[in-house]
Tab-separated table of C-alpha atoms in Angstrom:
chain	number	residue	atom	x	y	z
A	366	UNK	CA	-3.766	-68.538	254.918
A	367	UNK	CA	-2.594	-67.020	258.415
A	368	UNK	CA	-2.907	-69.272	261.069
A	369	UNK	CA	-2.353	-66.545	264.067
A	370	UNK	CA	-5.259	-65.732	265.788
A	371	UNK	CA	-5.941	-62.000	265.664
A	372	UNK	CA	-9.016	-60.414	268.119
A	373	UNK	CA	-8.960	-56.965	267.357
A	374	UNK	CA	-11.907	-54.939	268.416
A	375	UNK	CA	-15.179	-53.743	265.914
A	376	UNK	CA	-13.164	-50.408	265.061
A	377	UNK	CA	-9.247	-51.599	265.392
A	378	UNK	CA	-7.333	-51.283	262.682
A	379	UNK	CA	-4.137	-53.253	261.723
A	380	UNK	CA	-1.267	-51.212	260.326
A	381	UNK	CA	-3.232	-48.183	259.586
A	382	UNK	CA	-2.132	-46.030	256.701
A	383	UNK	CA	-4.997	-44.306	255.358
A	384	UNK	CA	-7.939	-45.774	257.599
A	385	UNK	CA	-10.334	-46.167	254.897
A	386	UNK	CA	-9.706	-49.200	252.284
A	387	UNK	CA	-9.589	-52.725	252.002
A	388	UNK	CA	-10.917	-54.929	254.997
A	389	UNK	CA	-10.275	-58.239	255.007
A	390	UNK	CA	-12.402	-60.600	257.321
A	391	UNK	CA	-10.657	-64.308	256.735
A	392	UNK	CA	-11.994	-67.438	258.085
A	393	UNK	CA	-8.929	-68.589	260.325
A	394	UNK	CA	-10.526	-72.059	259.911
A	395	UNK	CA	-10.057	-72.462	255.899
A	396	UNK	CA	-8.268	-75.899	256.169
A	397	UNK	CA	-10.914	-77.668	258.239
A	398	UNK	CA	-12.367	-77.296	254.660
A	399	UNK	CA	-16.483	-77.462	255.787
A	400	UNK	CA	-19.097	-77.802	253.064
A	401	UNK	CA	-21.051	-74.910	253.254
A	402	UNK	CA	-19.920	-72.072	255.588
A	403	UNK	CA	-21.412	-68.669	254.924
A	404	UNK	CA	-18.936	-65.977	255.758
A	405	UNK	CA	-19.837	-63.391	258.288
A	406	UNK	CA	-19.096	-59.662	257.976
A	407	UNK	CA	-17.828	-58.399	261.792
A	408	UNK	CA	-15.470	-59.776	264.429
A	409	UNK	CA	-17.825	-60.103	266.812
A	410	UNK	CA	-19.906	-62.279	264.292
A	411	UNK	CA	-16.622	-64.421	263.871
A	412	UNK	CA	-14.339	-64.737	266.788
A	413	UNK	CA	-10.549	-65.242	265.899
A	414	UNK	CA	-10.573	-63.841	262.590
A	415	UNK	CA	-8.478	-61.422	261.373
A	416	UNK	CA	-9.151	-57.640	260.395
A	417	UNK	CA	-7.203	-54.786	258.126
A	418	UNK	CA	-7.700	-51.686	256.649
A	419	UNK	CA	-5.523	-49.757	254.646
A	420	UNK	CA	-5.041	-50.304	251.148
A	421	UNK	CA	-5.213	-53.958	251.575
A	422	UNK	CA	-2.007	-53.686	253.299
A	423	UNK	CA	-1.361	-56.338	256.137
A	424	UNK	CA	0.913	-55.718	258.989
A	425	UNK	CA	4.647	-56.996	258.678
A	426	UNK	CA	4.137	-60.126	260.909
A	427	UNK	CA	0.966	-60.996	258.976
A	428	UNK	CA	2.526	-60.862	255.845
A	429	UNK	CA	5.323	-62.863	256.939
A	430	UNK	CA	2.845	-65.510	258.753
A	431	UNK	CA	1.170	-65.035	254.825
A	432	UNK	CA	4.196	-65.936	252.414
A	433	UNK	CA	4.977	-68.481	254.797
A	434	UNK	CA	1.786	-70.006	254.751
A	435	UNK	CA	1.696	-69.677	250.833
A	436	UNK	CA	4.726	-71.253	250.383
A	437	UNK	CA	3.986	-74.455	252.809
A	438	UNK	CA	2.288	-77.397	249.942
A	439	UNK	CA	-1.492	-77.765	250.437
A	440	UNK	CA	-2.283	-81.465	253.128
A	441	UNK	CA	-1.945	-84.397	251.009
A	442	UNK	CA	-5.837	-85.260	250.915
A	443	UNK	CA	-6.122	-81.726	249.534
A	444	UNK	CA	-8.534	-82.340	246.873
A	445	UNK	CA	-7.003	-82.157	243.027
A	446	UNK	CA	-9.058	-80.304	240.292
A	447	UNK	CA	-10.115	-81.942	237.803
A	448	UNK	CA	-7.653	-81.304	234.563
A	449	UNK	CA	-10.305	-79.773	232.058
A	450	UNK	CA	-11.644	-77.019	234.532
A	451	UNK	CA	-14.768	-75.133	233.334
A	452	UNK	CA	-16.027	-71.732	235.682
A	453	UNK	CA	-18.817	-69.470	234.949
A	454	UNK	CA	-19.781	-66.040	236.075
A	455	UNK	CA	-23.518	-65.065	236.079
A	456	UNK	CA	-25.254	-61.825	237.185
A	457	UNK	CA	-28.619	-63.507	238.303
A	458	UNK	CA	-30.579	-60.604	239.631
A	459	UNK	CA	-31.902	-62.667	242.176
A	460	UNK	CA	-31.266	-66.224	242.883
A	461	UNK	CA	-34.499	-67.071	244.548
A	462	UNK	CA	-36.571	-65.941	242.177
A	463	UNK	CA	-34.634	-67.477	239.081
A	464	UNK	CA	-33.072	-70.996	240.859
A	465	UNK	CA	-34.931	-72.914	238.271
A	466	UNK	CA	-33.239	-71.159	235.852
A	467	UNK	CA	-29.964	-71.304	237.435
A	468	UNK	CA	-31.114	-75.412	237.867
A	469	UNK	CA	-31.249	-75.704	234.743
A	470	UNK	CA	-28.727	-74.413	233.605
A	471	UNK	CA	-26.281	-76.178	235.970
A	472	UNK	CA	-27.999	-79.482	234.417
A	473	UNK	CA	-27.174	-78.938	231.146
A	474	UNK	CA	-23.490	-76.848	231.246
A	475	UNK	CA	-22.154	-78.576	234.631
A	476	UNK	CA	-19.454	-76.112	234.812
A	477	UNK	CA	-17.012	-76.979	238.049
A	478	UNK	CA	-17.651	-73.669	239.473
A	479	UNK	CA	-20.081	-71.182	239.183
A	480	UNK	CA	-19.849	-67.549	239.984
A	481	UNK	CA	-23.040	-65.352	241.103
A	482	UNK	CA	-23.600	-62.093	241.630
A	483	UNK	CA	-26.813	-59.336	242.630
A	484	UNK	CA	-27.702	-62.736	244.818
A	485	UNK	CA	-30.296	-60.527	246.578
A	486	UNK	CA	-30.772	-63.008	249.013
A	487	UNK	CA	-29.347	-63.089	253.050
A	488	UNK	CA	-27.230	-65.976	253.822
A	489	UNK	CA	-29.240	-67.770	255.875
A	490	UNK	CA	-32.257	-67.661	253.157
A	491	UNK	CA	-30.002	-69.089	250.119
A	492	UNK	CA	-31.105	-72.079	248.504
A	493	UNK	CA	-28.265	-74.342	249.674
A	494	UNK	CA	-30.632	-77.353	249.202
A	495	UNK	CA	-31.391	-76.898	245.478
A	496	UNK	CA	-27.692	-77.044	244.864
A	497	UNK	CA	-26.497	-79.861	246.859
A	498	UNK	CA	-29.109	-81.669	244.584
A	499	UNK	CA	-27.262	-80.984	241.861
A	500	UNK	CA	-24.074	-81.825	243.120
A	501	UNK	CA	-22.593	-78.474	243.975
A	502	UNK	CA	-22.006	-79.277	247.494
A	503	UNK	CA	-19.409	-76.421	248.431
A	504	UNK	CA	-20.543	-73.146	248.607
A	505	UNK	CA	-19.797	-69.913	249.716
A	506	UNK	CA	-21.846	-66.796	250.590
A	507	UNK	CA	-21.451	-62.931	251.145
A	508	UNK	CA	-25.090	-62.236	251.008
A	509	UNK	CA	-27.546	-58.980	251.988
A	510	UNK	CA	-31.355	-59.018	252.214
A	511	UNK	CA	-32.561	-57.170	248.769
A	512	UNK	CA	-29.617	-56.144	247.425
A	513	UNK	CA	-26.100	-56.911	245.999
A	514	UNK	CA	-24.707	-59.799	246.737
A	515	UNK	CA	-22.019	-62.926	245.499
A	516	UNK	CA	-21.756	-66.752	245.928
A	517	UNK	CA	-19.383	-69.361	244.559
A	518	UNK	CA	-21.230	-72.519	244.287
A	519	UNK	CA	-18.591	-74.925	243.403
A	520	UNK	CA	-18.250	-79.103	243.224
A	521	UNK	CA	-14.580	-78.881	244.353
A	522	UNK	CA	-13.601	-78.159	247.758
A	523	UNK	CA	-12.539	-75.228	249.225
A	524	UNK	CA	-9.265	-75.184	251.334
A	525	UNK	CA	-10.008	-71.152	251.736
A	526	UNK	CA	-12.045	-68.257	251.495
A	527	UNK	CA	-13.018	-64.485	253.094
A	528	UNK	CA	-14.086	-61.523	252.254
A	529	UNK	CA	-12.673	-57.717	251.301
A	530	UNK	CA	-14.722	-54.895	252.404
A	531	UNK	CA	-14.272	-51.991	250.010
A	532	UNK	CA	-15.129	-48.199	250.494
A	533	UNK	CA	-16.119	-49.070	254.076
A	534	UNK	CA	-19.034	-50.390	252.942
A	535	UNK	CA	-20.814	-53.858	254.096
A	536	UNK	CA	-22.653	-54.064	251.038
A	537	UNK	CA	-21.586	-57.620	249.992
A	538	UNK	CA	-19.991	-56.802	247.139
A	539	UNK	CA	-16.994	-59.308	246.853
A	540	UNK	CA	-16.268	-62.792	248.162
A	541	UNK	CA	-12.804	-65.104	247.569
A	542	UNK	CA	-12.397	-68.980	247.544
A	543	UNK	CA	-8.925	-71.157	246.868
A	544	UNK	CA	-9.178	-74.315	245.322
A	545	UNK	CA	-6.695	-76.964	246.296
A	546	UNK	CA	-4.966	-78.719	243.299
A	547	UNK	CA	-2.671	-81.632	244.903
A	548	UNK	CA	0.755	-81.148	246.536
A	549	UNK	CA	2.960	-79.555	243.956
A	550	UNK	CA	0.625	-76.964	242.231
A	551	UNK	CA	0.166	-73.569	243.821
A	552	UNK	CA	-3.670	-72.618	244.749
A	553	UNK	CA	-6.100	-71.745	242.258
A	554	UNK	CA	-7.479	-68.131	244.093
A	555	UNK	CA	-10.980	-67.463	242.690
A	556	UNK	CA	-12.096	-63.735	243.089
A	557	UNK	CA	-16.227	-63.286	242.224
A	558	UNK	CA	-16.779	-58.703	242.402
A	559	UNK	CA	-20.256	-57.178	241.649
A	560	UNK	CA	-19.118	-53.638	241.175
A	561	UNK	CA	-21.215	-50.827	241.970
A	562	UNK	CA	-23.341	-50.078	238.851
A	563	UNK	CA	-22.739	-46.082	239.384
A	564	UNK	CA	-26.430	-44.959	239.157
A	565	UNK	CA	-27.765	-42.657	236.043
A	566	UNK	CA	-25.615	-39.779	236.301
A	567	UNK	CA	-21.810	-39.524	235.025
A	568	UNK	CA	-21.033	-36.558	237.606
A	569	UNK	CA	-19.333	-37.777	241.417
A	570	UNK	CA	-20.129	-34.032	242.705
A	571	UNK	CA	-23.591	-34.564	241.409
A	572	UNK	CA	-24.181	-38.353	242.121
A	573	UNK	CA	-22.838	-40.339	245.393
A	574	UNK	CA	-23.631	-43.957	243.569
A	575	UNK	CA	-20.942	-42.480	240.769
A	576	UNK	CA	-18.614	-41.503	243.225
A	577	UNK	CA	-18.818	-44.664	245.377
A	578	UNK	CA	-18.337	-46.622	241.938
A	579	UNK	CA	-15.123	-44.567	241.347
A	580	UNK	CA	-13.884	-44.822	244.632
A	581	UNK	CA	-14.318	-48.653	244.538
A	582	UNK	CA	-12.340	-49.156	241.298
A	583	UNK	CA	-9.721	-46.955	242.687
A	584	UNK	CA	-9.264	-49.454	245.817
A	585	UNK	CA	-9.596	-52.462	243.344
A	586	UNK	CA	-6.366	-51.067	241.807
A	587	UNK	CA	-4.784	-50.995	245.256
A	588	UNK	CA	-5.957	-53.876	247.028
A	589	UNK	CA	-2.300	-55.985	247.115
A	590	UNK	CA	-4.069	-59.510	247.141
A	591	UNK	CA	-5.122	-58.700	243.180
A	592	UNK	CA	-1.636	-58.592	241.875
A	593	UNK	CA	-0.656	-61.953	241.705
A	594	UNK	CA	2.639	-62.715	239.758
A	595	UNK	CA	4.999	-65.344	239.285
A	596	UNK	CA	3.426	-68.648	238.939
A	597	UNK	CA	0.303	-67.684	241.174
A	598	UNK	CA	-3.227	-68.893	239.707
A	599	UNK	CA	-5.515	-66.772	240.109
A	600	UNK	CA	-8.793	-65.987	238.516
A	601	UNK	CA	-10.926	-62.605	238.651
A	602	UNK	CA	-14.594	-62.767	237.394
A	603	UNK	CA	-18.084	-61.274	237.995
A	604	UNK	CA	-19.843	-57.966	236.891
A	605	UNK	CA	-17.357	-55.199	236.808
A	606	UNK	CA	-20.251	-52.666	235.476
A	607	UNK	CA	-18.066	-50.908	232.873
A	608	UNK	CA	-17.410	-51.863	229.148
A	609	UNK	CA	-14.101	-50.567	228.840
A	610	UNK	CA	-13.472	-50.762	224.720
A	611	UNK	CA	-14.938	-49.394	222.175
A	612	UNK	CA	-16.676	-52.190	221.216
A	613	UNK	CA	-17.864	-53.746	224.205
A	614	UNK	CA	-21.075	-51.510	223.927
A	615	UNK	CA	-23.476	-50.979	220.880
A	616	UNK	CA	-22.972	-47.585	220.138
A	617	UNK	CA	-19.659	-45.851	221.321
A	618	UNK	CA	-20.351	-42.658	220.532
A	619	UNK	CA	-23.493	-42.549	222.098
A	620	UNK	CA	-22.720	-43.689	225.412
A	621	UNK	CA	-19.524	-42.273	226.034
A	622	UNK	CA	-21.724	-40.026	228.443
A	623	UNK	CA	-23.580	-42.960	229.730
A	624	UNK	CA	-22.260	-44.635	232.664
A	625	UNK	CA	-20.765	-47.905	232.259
A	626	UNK	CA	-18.837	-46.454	229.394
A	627	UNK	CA	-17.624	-42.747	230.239
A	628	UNK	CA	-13.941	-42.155	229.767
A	629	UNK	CA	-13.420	-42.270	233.184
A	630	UNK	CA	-14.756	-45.634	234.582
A	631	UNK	CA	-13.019	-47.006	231.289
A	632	UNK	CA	-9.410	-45.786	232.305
A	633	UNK	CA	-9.774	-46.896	235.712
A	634	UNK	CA	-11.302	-50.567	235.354
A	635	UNK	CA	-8.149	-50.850	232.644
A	636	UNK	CA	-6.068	-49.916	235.595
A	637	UNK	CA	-6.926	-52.490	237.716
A	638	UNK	CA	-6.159	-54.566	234.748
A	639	UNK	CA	-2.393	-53.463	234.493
A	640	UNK	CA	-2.087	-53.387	238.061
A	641	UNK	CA	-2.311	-56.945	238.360
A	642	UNK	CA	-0.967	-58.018	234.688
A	643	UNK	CA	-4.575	-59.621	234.282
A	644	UNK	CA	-5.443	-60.634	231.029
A	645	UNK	CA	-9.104	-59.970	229.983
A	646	UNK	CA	-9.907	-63.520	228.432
A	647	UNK	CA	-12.505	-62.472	226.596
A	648	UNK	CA	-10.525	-59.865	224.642
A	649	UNK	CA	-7.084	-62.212	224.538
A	650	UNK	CA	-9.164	-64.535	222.307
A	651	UNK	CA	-11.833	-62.231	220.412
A	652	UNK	CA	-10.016	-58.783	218.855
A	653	UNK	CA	-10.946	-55.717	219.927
A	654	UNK	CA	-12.480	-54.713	216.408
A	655	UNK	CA	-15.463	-57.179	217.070
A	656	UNK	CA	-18.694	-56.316	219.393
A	657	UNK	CA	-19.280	-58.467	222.365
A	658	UNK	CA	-21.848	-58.529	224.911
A	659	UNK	CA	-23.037	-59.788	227.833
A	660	UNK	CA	-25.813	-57.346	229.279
A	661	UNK	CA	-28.895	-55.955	227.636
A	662	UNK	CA	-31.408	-53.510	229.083
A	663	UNK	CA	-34.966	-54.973	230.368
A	664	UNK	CA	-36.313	-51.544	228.761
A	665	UNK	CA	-35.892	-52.880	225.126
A	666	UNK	CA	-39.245	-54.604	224.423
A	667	UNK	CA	-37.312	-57.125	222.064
A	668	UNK	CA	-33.408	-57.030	223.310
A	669	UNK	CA	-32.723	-58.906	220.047
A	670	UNK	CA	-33.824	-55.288	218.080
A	671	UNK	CA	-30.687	-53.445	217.009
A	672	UNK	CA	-28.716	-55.823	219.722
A	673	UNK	CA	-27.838	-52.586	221.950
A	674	UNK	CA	-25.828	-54.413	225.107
A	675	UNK	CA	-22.492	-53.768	226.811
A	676	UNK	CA	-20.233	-56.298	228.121
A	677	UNK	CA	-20.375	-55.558	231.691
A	678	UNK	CA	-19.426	-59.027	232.641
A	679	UNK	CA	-15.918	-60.181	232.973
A	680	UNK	CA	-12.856	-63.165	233.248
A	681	UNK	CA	-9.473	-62.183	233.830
A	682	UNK	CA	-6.765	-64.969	234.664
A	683	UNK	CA	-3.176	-64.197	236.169
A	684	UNK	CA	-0.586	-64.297	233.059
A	685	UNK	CA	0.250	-67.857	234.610
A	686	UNK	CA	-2.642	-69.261	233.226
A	687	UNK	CA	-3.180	-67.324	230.272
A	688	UNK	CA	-2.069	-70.231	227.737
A	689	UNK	CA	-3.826	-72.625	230.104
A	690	UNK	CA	-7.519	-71.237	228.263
A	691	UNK	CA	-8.775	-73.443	225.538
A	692	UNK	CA	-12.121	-72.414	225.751
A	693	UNK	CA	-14.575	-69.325	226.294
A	694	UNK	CA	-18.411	-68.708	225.575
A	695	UNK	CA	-20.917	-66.005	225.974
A	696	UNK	CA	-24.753	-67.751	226.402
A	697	UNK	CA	-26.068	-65.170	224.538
A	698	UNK	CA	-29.639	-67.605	224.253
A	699	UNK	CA	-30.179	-67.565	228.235
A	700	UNK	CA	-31.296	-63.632	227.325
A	701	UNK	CA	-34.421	-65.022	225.855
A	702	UNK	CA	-35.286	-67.717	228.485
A	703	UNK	CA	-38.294	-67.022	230.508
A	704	UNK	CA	-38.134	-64.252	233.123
A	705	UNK	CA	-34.130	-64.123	232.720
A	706	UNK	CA	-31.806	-61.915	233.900
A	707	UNK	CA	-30.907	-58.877	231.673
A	708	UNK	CA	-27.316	-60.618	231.957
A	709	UNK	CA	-26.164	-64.358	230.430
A	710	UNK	CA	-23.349	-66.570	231.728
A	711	UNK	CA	-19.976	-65.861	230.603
A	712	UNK	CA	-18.096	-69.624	230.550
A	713	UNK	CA	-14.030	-70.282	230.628
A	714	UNK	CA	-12.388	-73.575	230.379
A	715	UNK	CA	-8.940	-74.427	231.173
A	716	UNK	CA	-6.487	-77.439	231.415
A	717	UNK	CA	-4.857	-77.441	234.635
């Protein structure tokens, strides 16, 4: 993390290429490592924090300050995790109104981390209380009032976290931890997106929500922090809103028009893919040739009737810790619970 204190004003922008993607707001603060600390979205919100634009692209000195930062070995009370490491990513549509769900669910899986998304719920209204309960005492927020929105709720401690503003857009729509893992290991960098879902029409001169979806994706791919290599460990999950293969909806042919699963959104969520050498966890272990799902549509009276869902929701590790999966799980069951989401939890374990 950069320890230089950078007070740009509202509108300033730090090595300015394009003006338009990728701001980063990053607590300055990360190793005072506080339990709950909701991130907040402008500089004058958050004195001393730092502020780009342009393709994720830092300025030279900040970079520098980065990779030397990156390269210094984490305190030596940095917490460890845990060897077996379990995360899971969950599109609640609405954590207040389905906590007990989320309760109970924590009860019974006790995954290390979990990873939420359409939160629908403002910071300062999130039920931190029901979660310290249960022993997930760290937690981090990039909430909105209605709409959108992603937490990490994790038992481990964070030594970092911020925020990436993409299309311009406050919208809440991303949020980034680091988990410290002892003196020798390099970070574990957690990444939790809710992609726009595109609205109903597959046209970006006809439809805005299409084009902002597009536009998005396209900064994904560009946005420098998402290509980790070397030995980096790092972790992207959440809803992505696109089923890229064939059979990661129902009916292929039938929805190539449908967005979610046009040609288009396809190619360019696989392009973030190559652009950081992710690897798609759920498709490294399952083949391609068999149907997997994670979403299905409130309309169906019965979602179980001719199983018509998408896999909209999403793991991808860094190639460094691709052989380091020995587990990964779809709760297809949580579909049926009462008044659920129309997604389930998607579950990865590791050894660390």
């Amino acid at each position: 993390m950069m320890d230089a204190r950078v007070k740009p004003a509202h509108d300033a922008v730090l090595d300015r290429t394009d003006g338009r993607v990728g701001r980063l707001y990053q607590d300055r603060h990360a190793g005072l490592d506080p339990a709950i600390h909701p991130l907040r979205k402008t500089p004058q919100q958050a004195p001393g924090w730092l502020y780009t634009s342009a393709a994720c692209v830092r300025s030279r000195a900040a970079q520098q300050t980065a990779r030397s930062s990156q390269r210094r070995r984490p305190a030596r009370n940095s917490p460890r995790l845990p060897m077996r490491f379990t995360l899971t990513t969950w599109n609640i549509n609405s954590v207040r109104l389905r906590i007990d769900l989320v309760a109970a669910f924590l009860k019974e899986q006790q995954p290390d981390v979990l990873c939420l998304q359409e939160t629908k719920c403002p910071d300062d209204a999130f039920p931190l209380k029901r979660f310290k309960q249960l022993g997930y005492e760290h937690i981090a927020l990039n909430g909105q009032k209605g709409y959108h929105g992603v937490a990490v709720i994790s038992k481990i401690p964070f030594v970092a976290r911020d925020i990436r503003i993409f299309c311009d857009n406050l919208d809440s729509r991303h949020i980034s931890v680091s988990l410290g893992t002892g003196d020798n290991d390099p970070p574990l960098v957690l990444h939790n997106f809710y992609v726009p879902a595109g609205g109903d029409v597959a046209d970006p001169e006809l439809n805005p929500k299409f084009k902002h979806k597009l536009s998005f994706l396209d900064e994904m791919k560009a946005c420098e922090p998402l290509h980790p290599s070397g030995d980096a460990r790092h972790i992207l999950v959440g809803d992505l809103n696109v089923a890229p293969h064939e059979h990661d909806v129902w009916s292929h042919k039938q929805l190539l028009k449908v967005v979610s699963h046009t040609p288009v959104e396809c190619e360019k969520l696989l392009a973030v893919l190559r652009a950081g050498n992710w690897v798609d966890v759920a498709r490294d272990r399952i083949p391609l040739s068999e149907k997997i799902y994670t979403w299905w549509s409130y309309r169906a009276a019965d979602w179980t009737v001719g199983d018509r869902g998408r896999r909209l929701d999403h793991i991808w590790v860094s190639e460094a810790l691709r052989t380091r999966v020995t587990d990964f799980k779809i709760l297809r069951d949580a579909r049926s619970w009462e008044r659920p989401s129309d997604h389930v939890p998607v579950t990865v374990t590791m050894e660390l």
